Coordinates of C-alpha atoms in Angstrom, one line a residue:
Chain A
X170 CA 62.7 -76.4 -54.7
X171 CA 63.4 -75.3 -58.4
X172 CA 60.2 -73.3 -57.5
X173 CA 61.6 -70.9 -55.3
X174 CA 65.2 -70.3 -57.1
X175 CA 64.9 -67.3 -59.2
X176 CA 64.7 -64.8 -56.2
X177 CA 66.8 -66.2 -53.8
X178 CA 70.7 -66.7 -53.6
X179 CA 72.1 -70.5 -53.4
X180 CA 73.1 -69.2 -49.8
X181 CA 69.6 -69.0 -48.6
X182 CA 68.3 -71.5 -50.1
X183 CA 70.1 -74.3 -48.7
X184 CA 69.4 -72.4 -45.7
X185 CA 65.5 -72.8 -46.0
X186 CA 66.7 -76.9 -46.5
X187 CA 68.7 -76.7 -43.6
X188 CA 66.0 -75.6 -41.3
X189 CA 63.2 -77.3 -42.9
X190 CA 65.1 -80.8 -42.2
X191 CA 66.2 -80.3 -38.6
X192 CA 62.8 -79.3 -37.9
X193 CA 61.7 -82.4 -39.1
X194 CA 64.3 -84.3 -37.2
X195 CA 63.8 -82.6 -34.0
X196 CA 59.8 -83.3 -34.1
X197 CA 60.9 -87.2 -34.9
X198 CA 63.2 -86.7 -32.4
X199 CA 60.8 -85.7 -29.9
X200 CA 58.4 -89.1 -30.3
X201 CA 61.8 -91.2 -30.3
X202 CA 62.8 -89.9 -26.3
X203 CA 59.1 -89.9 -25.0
X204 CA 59.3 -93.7 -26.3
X205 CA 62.7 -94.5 -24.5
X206 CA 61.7 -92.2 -21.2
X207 CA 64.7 -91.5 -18.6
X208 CA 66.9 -88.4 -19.7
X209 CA 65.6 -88.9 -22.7
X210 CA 62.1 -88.1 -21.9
X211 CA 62.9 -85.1 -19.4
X212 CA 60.8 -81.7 -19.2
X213 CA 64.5 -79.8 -20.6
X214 CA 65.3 -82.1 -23.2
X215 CA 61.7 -82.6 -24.8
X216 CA 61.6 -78.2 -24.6
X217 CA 64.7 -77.8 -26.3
X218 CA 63.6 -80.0 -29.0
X219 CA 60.1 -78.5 -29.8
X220 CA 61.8 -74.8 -29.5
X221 CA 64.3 -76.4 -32.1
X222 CA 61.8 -77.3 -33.9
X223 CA 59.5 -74.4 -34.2
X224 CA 62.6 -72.1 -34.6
X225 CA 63.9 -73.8 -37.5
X226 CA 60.4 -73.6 -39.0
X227 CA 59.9 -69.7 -38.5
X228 CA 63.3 -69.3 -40.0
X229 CA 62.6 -71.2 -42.8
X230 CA 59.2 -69.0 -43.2
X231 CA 61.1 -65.6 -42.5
X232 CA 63.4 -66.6 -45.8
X233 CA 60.4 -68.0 -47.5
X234 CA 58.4 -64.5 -47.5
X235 CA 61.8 -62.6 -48.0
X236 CA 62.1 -61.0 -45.3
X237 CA 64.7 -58.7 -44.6
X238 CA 64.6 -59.7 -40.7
X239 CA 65.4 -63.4 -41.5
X240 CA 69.1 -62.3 -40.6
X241 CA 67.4 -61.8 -37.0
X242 CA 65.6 -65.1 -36.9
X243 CA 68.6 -66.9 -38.1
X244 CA 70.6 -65.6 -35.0
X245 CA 68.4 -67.0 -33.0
X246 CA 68.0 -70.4 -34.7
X247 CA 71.8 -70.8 -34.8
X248 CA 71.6 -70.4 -31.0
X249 CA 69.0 -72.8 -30.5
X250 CA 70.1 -75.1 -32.7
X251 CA 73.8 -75.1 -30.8
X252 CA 72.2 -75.8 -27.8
X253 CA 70.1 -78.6 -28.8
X254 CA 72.8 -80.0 -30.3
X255 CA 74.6 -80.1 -27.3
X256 CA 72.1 -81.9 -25.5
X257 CA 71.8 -84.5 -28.0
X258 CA 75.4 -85.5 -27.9
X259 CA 75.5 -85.6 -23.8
X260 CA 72.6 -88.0 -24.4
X261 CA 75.6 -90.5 -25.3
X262 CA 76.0 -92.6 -28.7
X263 CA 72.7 -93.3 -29.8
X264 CA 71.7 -93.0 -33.6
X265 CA 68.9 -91.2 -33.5
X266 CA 70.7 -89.1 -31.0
X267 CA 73.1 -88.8 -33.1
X268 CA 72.0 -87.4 -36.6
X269 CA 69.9 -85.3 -34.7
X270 CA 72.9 -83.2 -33.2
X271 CA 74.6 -83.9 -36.6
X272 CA 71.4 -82.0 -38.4
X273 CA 71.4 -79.5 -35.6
X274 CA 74.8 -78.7 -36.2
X275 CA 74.2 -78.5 -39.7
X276 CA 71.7 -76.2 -39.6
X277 CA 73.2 -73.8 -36.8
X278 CA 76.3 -73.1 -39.3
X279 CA 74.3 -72.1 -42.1
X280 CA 71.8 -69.9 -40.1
X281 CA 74.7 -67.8 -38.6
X282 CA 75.9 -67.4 -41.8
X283 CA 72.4 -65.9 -42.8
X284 CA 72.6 -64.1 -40.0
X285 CA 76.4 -62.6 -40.4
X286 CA 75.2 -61.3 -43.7
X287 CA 73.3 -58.7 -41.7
X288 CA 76.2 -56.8 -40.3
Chain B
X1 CA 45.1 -67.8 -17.8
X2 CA 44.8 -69.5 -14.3
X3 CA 45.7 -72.6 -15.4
X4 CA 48.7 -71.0 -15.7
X5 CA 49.5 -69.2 -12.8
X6 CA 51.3 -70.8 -10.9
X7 CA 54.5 -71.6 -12.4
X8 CA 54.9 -68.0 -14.0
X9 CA 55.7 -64.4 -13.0
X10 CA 53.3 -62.1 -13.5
X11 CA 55.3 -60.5 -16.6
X12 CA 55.7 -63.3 -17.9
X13 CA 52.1 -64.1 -18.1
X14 CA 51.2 -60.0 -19.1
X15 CA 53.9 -60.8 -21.9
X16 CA 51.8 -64.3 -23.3
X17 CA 49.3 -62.1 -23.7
X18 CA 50.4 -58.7 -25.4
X19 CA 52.3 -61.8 -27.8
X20 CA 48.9 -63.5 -28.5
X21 CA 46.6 -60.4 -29.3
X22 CA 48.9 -58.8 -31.2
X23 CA 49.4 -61.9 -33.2
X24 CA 45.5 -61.5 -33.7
X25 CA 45.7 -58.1 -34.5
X26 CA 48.4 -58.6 -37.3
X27 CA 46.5 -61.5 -39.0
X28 CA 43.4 -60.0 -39.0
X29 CA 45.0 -56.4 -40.5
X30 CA 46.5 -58.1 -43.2
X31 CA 43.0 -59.3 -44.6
X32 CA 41.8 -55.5 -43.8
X33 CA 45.0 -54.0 -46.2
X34 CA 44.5 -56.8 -48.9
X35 CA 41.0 -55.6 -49.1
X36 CA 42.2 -52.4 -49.0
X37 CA 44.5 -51.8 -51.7
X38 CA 47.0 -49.4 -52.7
X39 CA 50.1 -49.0 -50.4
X40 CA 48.3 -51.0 -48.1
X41 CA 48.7 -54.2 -49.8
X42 CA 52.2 -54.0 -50.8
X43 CA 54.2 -56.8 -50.5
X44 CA 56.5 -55.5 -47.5
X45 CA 53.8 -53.9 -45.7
X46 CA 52.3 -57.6 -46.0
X47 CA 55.5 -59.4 -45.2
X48 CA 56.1 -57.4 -42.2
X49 CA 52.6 -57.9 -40.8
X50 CA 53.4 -61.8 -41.5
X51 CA 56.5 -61.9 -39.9
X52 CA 55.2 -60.1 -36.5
X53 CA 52.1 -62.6 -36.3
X54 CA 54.2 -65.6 -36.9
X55 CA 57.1 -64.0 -34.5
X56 CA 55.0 -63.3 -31.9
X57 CA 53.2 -66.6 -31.8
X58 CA 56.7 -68.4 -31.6
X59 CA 57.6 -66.1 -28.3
X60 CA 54.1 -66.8 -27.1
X61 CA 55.1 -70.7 -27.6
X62 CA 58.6 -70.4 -26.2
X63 CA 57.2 -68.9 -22.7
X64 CA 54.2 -71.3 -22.4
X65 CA 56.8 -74.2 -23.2
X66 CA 58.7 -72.4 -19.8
X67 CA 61.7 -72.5 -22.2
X68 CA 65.1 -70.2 -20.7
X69 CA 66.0 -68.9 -24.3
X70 CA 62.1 -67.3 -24.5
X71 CA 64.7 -63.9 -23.7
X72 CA 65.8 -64.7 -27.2
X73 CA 63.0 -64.7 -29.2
X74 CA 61.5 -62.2 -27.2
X75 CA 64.5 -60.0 -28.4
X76 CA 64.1 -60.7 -31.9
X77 CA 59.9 -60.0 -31.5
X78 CA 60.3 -56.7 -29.8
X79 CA 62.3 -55.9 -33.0
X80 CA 59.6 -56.9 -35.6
X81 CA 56.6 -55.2 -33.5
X82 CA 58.7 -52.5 -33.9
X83 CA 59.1 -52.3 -36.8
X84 CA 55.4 -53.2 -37.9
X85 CA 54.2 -50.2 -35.8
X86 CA 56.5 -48.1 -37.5
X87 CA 54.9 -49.2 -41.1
X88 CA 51.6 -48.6 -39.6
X89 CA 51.8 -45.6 -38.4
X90 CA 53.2 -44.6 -41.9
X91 CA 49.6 -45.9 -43.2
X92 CA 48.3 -42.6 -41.8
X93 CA 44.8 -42.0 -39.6
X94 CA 43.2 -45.0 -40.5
X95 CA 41.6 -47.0 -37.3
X96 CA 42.7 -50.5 -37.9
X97 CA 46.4 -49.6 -38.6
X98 CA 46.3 -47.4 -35.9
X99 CA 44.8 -50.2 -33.3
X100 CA 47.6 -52.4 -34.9
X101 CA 50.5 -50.3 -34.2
X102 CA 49.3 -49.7 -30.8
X103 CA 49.3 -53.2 -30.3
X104 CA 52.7 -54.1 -31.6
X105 CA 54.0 -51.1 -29.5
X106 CA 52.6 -52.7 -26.1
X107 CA 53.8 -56.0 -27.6
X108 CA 56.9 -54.7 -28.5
X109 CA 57.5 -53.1 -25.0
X110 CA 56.5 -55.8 -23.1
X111 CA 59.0 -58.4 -24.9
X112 CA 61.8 -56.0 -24.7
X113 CA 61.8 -56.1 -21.2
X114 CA 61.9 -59.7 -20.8
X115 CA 64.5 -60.1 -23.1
X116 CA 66.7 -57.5 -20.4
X117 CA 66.1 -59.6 -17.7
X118 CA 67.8 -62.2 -19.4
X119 CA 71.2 -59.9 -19.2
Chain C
X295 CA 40.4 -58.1 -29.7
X296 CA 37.9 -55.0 -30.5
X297 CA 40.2 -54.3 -33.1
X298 CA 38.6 -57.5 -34.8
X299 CA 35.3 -56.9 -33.9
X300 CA 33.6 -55.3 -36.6
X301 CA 34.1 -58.3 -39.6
X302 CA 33.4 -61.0 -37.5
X303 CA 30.0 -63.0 -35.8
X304 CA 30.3 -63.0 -31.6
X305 CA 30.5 -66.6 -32.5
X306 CA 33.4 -66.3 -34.2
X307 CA 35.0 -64.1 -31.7
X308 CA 34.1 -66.4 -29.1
X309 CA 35.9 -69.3 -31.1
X310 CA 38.9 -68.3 -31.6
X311 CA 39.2 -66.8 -28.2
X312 CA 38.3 -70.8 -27.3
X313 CA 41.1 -71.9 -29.9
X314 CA 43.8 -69.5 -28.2
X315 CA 43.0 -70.3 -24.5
X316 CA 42.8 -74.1 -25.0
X317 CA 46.0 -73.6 -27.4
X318 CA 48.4 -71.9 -24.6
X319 CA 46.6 -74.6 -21.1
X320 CA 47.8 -77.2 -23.8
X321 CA 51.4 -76.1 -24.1
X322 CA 51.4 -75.4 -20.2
X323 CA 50.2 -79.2 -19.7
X324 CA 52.9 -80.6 -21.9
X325 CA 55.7 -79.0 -19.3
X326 CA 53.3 -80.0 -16.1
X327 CA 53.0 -83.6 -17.5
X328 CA 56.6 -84.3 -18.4
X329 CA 57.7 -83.0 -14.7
X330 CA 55.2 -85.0 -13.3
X331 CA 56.7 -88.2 -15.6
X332 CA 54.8 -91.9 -15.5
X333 CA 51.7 -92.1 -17.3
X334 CA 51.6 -88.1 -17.5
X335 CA 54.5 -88.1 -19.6
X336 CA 53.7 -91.6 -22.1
X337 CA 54.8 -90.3 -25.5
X338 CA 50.6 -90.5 -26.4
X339 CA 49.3 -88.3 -24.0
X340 CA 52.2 -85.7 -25.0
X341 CA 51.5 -86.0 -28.9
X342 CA 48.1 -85.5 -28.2
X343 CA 48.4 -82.3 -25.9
X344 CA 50.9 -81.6 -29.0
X345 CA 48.1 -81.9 -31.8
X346 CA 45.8 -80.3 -29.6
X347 CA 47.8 -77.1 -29.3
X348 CA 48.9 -76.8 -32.7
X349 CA 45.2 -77.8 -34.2
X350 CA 43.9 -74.9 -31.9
X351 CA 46.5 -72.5 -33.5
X352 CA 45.7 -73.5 -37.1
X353 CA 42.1 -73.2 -36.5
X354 CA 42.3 -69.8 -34.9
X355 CA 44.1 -68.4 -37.6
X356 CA 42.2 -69.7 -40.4
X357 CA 39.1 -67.8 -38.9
X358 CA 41.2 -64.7 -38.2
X359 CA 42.2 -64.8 -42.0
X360 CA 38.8 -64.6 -42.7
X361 CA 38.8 -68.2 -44.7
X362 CA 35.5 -69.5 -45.9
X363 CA 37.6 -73.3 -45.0
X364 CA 37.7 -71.9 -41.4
X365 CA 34.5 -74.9 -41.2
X366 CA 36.4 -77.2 -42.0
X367 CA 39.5 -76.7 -39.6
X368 CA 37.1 -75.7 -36.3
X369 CA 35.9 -79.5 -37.7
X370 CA 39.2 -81.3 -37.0
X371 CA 40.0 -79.4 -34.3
X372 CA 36.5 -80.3 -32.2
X373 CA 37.8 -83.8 -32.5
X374 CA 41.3 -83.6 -31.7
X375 CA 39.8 -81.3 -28.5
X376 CA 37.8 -84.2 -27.4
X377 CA 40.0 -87.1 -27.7
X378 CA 42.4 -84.5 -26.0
X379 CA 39.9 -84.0 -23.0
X380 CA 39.4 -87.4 -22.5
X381 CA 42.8 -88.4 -22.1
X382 CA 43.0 -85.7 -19.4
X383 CA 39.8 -86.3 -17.7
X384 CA 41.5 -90.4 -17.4
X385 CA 45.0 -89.1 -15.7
X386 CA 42.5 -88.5 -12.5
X387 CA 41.7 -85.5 -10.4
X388 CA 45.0 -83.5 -10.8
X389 CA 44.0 -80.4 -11.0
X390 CA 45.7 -79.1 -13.9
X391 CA 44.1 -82.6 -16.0
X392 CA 40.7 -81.2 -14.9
X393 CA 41.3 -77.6 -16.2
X394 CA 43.1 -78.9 -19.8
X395 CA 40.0 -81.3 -19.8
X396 CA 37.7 -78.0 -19.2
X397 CA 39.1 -75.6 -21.8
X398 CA 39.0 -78.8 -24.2
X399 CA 35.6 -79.6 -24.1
X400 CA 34.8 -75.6 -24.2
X401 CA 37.0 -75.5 -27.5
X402 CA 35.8 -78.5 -28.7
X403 CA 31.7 -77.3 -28.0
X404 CA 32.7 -73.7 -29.8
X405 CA 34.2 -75.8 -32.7
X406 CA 31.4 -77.7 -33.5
X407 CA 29.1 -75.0 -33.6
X408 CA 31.1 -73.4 -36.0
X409 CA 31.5 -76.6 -38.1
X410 CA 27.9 -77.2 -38.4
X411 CA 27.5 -73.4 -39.7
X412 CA 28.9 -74.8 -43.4
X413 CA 25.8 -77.2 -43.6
Chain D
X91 CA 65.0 -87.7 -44.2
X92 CA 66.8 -91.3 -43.4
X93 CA 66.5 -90.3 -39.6
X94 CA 62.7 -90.7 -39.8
X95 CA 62.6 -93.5 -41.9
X96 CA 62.9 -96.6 -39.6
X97 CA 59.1 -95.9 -37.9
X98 CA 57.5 -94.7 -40.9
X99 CA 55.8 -96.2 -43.9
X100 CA 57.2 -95.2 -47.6
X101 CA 53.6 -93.5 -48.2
X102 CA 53.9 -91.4 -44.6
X103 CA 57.4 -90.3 -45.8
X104 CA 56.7 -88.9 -49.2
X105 CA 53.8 -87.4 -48.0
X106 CA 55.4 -85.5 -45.4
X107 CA 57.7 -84.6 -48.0
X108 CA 55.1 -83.6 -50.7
X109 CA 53.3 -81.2 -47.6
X110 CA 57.2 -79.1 -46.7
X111 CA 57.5 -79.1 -50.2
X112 CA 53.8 -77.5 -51.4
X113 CA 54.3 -75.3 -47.9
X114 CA 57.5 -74.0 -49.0
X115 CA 55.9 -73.1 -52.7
X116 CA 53.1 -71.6 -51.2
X117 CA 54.9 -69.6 -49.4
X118 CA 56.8 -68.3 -52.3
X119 CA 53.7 -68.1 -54.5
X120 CA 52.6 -65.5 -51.7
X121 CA 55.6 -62.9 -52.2
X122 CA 54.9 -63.6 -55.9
X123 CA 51.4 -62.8 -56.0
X124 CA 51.9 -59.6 -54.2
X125 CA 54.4 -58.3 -56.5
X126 CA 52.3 -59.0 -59.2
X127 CA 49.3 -57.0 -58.2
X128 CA 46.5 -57.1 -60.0
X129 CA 44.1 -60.4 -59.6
X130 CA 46.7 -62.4 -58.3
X131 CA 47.0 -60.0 -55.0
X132 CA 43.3 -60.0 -54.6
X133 CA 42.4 -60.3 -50.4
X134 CA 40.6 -64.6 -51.4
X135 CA 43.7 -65.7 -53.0
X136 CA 46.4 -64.5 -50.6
X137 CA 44.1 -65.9 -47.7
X138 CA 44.2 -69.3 -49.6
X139 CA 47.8 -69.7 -50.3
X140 CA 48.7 -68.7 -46.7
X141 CA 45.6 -71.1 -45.6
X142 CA 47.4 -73.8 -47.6
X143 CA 50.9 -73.2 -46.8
X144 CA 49.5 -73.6 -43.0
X145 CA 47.8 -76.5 -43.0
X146 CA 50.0 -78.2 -44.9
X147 CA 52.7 -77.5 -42.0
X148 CA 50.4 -78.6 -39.6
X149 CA 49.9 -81.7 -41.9
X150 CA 53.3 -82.7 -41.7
X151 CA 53.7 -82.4 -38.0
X152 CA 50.8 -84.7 -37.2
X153 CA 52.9 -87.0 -39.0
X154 CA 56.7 -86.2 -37.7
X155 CA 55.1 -86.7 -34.1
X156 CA 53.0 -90.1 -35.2
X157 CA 49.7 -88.6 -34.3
X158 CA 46.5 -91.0 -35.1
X159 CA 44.9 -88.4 -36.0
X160 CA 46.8 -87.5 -38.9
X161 CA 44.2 -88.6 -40.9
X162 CA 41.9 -86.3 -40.1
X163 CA 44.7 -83.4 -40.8
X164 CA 45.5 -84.9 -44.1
X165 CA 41.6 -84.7 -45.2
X166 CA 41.5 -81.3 -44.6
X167 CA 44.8 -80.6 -46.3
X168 CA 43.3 -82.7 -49.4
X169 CA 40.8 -80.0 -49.5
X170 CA 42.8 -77.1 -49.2
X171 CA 45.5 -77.8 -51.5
X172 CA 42.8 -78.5 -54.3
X173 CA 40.9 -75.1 -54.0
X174 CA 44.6 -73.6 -54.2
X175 CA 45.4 -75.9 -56.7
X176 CA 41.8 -74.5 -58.8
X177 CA 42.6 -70.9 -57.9
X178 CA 46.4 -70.6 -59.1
X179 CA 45.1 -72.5 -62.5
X180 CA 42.7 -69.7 -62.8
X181 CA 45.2 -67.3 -63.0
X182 CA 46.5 -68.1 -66.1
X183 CA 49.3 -69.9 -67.6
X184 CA 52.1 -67.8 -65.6
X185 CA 55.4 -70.3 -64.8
X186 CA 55.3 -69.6 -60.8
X187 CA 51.5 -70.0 -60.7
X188 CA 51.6 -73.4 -63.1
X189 CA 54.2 -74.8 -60.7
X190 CA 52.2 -73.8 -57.3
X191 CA 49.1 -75.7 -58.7
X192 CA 51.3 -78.7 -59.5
X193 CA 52.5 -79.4 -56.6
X194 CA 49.3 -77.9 -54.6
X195 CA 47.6 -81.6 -56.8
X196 CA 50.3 -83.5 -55.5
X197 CA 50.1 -82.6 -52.0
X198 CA 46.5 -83.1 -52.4
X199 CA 46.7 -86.5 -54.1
X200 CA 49.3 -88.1 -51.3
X201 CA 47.3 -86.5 -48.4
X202 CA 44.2 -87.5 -49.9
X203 CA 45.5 -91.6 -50.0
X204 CA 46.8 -90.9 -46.1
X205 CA 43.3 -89.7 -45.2
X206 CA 41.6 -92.8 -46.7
X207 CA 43.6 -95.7 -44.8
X208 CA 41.6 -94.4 -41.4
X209 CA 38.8 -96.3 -43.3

């Protein structure tokens, strides 16, 4: 994203990466439990994976436009992405399971650090 | 919104709504301050207006999706309507920035208060 | 949205007050489906009450941005609206099938009209 | 994006990629423009750089959730990224508007080859 580096600090733009890939993850994700149904494919787990999803991407669009309320939006995306997270890994040792929580995780970290910047 | 009634609270519902006009409202002022000029199309009047369409329509999503951390993002959008009234207001006697703060306000009260009952 | 009024045809209005109706029954039906679970819940009908929501979004704010490609969105979305439909209108008479089914085929009839405007 | 890779073709992955990518830009190019003033914050090129950065999101989802009908998203976003592409080459041989029209061609080229294989 050479693009994009002149106005933004290393910090925020693996940030925008961060986000950008666990939303694609969690939208993957998504297709892969609907396809294997049981606790996979309940009402909770699908939801917290399309709010993962669509957080991660309003973050990433937040830091995009430079906004100074990204630290806001990141709060919240580290939240959602913690909880997601957790739900992936009491799904048990599936892969796809797996580097889902690991990208949730990922991404959670660097959002809160966004977001402490605010205070 | 009949079709969905039944599974929501009438606040909730009230709150979908204030979310997904003043969404509208927001996208449509930023083509009237583009066209505008001046202070009107300045980049962080722009952003701002950005941000609250794209914030409100990810609230909007989280309570149509019946999703518990909607308290969240409604938090975080009661903070950006706020602030995008503020900068409207600022804009002077002009009729669409006027209609688009009053809109954010409403929006802006009406997400604060689900994000209390989360407490 | 009489804050919109003045730079837009009734048509227009009318279509993107289509768009954000059938957009939020969508999102509704995705939670009603995947609590209902069997066929409701098969990872097609989901994606497809998932394109259909997210179609009618991006349509709806391509005409509120005033964009001469609005024609070619409403386009896309008319057909996403009716494959969406007749998914629905195939679960049976479940009365939350029948009103998705309703709002897609209004959507998609709005759509159309406004597609066939760029001839 | 190895997490995705097992259901996808090599084609569906690097256009997903090229649509974050010329969303992300686009996005950018926005904050840019209105700094700039002038030409490059007139009201029709704004609305087309947020028109592409949108549809090319929506692109990419289609995809990441294995929708049919990403096809008929991907012929849309062909069209918008190549009147983005036309109008940032318009403006001149400025670095951030050279690189938002390359990658606005590229996005358009891959999308473009997705939209043919419905045939």
């Amino acid at each position: 994203m050479t693009e994009t580096a002149h106005h933004m600090s290393a910090d925020m733009q693996q940030c925008i990466q961060e986000c950008l890939t666990c939303h694609s993850v969690c939208l993957s994700t998504v297709q892969h439990c609907l396809q294997m149904g049981g606790q996979h494919a309940e009402a909770r787990h699908i939801t917290t994976l399309l709010d993962c999803a669509e957080i991660c991407q309003t973050s990433a669009n937040f830091m995009l436009r430079g906004s100074e309320l990204h630290t806001r939006t990141c709060g919240v995306c580290a939240e959602v992405c913690t909880r997601c997270a957790e739900e992936c890994e009491r799904m048990g040792s599936h892969t796809q399971m797996q580097a889902c929580a690991e990208r949730c995780r990922r991404c959670a970290d660097s959002c809160r650090r966004m977001s402490a910047m605010a205070a």
